[in-house]
Short mmCIF file of N, CA and C in Angstrom, two decimals:
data_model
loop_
_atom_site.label_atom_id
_atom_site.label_comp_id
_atom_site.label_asym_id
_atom_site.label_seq_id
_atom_site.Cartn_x
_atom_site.Cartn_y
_atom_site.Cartn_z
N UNK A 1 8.95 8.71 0.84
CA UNK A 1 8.71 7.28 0.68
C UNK A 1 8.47 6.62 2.03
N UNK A 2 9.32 7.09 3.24
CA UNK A 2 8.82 6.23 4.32
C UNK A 2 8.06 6.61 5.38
N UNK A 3 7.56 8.18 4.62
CA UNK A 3 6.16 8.56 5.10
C UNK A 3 4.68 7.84 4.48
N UNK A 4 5.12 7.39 3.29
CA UNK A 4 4.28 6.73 2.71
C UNK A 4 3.87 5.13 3.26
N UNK A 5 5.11 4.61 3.56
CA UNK A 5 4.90 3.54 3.89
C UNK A 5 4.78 3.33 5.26
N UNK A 6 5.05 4.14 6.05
CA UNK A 6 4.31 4.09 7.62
C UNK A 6 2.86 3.95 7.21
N UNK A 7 2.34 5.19 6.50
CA UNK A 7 0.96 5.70 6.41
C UNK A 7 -0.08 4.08 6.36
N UNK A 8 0.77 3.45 4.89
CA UNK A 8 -0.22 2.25 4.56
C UNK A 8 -0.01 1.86 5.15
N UNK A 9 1.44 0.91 6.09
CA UNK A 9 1.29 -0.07 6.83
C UNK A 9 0.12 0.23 8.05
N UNK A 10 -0.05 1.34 9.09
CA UNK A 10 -0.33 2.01 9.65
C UNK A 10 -1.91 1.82 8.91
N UNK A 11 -2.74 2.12 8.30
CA UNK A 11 -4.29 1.93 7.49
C UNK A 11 -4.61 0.09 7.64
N UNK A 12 -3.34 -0.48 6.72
CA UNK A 12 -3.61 -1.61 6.45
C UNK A 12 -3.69 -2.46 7.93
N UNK A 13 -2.90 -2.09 8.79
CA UNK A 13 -3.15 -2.85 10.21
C UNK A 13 -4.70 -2.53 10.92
N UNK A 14 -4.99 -1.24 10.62
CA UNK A 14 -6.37 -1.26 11.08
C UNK A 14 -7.46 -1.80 10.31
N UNK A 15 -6.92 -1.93 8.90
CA UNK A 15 -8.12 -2.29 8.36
C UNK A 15 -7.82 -3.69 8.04
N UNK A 16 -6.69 -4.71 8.30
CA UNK A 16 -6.46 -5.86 7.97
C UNK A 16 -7.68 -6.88 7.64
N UNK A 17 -7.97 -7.63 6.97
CA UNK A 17 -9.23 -8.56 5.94
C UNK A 17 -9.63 -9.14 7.07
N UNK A 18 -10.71 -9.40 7.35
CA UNK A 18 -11.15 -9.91 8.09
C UNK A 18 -11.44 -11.52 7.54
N UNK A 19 -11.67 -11.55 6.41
CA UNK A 19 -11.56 -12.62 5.96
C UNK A 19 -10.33 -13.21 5.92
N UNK A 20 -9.10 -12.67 6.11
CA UNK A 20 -7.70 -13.76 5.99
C UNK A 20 -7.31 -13.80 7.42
N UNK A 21 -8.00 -13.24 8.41
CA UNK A 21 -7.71 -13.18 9.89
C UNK A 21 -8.62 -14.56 9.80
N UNK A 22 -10.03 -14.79 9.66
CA UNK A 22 -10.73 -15.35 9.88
C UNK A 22 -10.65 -17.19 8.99
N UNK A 23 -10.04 -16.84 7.99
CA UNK A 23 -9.73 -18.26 7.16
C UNK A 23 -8.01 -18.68 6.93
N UNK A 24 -7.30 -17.58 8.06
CA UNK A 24 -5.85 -17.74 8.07
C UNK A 24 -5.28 -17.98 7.24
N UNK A 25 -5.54 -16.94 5.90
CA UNK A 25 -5.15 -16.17 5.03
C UNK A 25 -3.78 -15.48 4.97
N UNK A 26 -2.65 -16.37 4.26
CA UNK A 26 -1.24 -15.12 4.74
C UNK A 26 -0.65 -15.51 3.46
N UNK A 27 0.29 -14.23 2.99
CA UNK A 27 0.90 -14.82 1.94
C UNK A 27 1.71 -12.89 1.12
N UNK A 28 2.07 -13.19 0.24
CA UNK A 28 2.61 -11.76 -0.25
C UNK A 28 2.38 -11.28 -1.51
N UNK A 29 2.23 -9.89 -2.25
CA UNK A 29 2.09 -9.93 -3.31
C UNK A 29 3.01 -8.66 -3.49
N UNK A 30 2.93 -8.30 -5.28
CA UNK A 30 4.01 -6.86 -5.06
C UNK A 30 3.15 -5.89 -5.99
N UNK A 31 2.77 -4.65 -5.22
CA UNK A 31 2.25 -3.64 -5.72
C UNK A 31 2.92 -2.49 -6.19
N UNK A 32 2.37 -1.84 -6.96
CA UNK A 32 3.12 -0.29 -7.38
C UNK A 32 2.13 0.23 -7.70
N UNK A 33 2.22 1.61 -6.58
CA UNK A 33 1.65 2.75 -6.16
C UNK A 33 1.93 4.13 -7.09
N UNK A 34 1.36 4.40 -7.88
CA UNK A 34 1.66 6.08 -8.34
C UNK A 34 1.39 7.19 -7.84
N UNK A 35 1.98 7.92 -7.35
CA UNK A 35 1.51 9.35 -6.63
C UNK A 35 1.97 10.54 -7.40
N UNK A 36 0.37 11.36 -7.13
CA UNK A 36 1.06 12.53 -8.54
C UNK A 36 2.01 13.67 -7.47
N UNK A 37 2.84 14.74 -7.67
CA UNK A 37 3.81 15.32 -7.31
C UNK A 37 2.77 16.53 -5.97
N UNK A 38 1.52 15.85 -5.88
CA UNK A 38 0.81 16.83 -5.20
C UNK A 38 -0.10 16.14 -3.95
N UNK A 39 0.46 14.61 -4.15
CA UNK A 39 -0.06 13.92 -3.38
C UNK A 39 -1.10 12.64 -3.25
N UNK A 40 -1.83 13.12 -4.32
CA UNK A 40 -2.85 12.59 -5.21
C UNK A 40 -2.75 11.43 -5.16
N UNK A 41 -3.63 10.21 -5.46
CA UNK A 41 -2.98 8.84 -6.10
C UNK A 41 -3.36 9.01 -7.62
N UNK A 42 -2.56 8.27 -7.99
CA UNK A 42 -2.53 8.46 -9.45
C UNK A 42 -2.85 6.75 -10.28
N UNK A 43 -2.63 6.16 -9.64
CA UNK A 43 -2.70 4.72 -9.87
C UNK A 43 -1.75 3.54 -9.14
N UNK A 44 -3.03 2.02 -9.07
CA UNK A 44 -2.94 1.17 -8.55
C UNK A 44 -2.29 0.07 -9.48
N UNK A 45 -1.51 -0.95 -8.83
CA UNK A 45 -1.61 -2.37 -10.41
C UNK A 45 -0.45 -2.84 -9.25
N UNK A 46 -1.26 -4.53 -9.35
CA UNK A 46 -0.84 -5.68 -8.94
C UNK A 46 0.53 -6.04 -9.94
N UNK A 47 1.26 -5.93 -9.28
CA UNK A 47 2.57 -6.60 -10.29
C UNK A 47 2.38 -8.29 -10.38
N UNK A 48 2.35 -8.52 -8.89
CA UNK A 48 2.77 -10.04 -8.83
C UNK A 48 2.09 -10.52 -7.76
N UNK A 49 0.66 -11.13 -8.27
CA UNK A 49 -0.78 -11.76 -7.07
C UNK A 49 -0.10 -12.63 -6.15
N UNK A 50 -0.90 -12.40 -5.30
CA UNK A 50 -0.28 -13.30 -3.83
C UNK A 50 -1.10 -14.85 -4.00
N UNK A 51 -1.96 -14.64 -5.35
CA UNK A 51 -2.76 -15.98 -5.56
C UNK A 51 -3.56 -15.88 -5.02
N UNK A 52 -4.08 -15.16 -3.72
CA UNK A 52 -4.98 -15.42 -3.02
C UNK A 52 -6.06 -13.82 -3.31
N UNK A 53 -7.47 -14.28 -3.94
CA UNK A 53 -7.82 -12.62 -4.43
C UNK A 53 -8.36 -12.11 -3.62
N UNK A 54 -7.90 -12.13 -1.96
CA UNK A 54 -8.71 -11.67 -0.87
C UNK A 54 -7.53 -10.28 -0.42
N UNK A 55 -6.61 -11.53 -0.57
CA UNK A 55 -5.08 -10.43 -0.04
C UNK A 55 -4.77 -9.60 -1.44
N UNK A 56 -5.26 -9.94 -2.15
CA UNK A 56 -4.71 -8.70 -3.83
C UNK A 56 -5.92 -7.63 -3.36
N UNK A 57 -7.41 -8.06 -3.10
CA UNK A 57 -8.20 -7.00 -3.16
C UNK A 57 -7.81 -6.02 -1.91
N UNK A 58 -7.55 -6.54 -0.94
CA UNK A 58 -7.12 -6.09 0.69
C UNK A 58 -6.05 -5.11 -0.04
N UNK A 59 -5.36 -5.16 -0.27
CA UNK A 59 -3.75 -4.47 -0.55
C UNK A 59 -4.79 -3.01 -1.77
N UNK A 60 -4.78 -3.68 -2.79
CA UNK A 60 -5.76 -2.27 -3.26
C UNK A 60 -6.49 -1.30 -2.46
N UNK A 61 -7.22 -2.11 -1.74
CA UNK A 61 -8.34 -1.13 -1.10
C UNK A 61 -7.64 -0.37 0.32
N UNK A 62 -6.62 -0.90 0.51
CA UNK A 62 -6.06 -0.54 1.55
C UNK A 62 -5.09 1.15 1.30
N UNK A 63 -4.42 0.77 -0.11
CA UNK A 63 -3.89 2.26 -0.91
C UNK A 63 -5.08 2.90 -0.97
N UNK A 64 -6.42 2.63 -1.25
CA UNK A 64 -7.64 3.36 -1.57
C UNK A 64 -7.82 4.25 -0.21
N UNK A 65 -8.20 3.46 0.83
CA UNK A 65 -8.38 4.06 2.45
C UNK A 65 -7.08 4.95 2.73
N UNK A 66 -6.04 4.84 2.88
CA UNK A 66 -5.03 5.50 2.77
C UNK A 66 -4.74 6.80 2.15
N UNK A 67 -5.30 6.92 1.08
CA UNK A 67 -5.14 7.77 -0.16
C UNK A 67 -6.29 8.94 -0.24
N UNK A 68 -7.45 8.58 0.96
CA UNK A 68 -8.42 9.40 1.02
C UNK A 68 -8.01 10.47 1.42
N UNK A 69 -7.50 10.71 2.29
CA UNK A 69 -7.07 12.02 2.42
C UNK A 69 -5.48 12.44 1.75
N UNK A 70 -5.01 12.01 0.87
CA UNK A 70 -3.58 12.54 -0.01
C UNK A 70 -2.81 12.27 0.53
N UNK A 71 -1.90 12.03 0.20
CA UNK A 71 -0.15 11.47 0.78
C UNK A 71 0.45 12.76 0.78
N UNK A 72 2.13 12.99 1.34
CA UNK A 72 2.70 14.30 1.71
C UNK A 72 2.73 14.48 0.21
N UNK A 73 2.66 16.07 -0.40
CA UNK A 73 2.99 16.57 -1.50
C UNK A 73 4.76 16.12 -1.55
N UNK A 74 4.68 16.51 -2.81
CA UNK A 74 7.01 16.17 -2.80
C UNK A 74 7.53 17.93 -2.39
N UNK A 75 8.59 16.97 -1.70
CA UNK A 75 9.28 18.07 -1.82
C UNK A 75 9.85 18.78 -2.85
N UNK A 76 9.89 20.61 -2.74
CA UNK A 76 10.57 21.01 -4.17
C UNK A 76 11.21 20.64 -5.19
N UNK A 77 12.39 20.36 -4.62
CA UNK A 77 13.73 19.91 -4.82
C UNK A 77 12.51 18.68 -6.00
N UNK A 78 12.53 17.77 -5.54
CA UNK A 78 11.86 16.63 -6.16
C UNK A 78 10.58 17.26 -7.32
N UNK A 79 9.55 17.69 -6.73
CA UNK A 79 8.53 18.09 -7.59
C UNK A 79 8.69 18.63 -8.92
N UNK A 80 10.12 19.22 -8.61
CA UNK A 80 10.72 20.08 -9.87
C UNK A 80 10.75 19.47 -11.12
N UNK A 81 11.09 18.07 -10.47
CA UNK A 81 11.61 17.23 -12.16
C UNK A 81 10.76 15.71 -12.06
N UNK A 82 9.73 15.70 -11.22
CA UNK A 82 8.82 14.58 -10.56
C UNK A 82 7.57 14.78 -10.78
N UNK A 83 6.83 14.26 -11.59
CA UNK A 83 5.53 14.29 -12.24
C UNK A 83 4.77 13.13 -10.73
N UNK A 84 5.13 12.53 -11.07
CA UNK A 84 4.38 11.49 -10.59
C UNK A 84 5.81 10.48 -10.32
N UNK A 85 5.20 10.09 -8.96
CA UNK A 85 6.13 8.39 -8.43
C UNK A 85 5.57 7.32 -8.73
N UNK A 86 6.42 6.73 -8.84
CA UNK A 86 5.94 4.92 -8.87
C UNK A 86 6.93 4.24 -7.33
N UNK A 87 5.83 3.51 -7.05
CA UNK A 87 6.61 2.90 -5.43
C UNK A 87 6.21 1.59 -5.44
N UNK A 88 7.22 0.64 -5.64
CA UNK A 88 6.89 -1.09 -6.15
C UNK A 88 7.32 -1.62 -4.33
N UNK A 89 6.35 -1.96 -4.03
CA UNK A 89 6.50 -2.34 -2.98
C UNK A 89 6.16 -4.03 -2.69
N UNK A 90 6.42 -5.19 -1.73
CA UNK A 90 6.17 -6.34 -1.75
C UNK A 90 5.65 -6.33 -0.14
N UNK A 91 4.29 -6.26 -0.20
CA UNK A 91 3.15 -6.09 0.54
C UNK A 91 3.29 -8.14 1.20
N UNK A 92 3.17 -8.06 2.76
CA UNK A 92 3.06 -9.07 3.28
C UNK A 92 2.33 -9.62 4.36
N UNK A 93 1.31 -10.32 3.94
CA UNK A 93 0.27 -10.59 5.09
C UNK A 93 0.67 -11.59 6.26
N UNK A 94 0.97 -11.51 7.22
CA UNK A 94 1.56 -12.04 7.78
C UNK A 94 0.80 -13.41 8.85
N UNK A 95 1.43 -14.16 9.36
CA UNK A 95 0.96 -15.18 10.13
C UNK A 95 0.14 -14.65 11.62
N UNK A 96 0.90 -13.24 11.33
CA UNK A 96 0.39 -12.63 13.56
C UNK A 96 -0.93 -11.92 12.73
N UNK A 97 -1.46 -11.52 11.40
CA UNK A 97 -2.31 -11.07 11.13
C UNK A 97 -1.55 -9.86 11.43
N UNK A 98 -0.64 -9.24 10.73
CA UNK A 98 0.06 -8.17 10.53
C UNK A 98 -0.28 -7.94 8.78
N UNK A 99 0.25 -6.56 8.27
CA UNK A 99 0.39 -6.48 7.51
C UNK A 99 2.00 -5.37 7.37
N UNK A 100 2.81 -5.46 6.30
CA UNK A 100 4.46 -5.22 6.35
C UNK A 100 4.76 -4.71 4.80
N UNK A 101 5.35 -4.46 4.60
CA UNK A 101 6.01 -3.66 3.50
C UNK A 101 7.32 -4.00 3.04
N UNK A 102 7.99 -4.49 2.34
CA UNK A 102 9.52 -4.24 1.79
C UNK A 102 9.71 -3.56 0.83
#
């Protein structure tokens, strides 16, 4: 999990919207991420829009860029009885033009 979430924060800072840098765009929304037990993405979905559909599309496409090359497979132990994760995260665009994770 907090290989995962280095990874995006880490994508999403390079690829931060240029449009919410540029129209000072900040605000939060909460996503959940599915990953199949092999790394895969498995699926995207907006729980709760930040209202703003620049920062909902940013946050998608950002798991998308991220996800191109696969997340760590699970470990055994885990894979054993772990189909697939779900990771609800509350994605935050920030005022420094950061992007953050809780």
């Amino acid at each position: 999990l907090e290989d995962w979430r280095i990874k995006v924060e880490r994508i999403g800072n390079l690829n931060y919207p240029e449009a919410a840098r540029r129209d000072k765009l900040y605000g939060s929304l909460q996503l959940t991420v599915g990953i199949r037990s092999d790394g895969s993405l498995e699926s995207i979905g907006i729980d709760r829009s930040s209202g703003i559909p620049v920062l909902d599309e940013a946050a998608v496409n950002i798991v998308r860029l991220a996800a191109r090359n696969g997340f760590s497979s699970f470990p055994e132990d885990i894979r054993r009885d772990t189909d697939i994760l779900h990771i609800t995260r509350t994605w935050v665009f920030t005022r420094s033009d950061k992007l953050s994770s809780e």
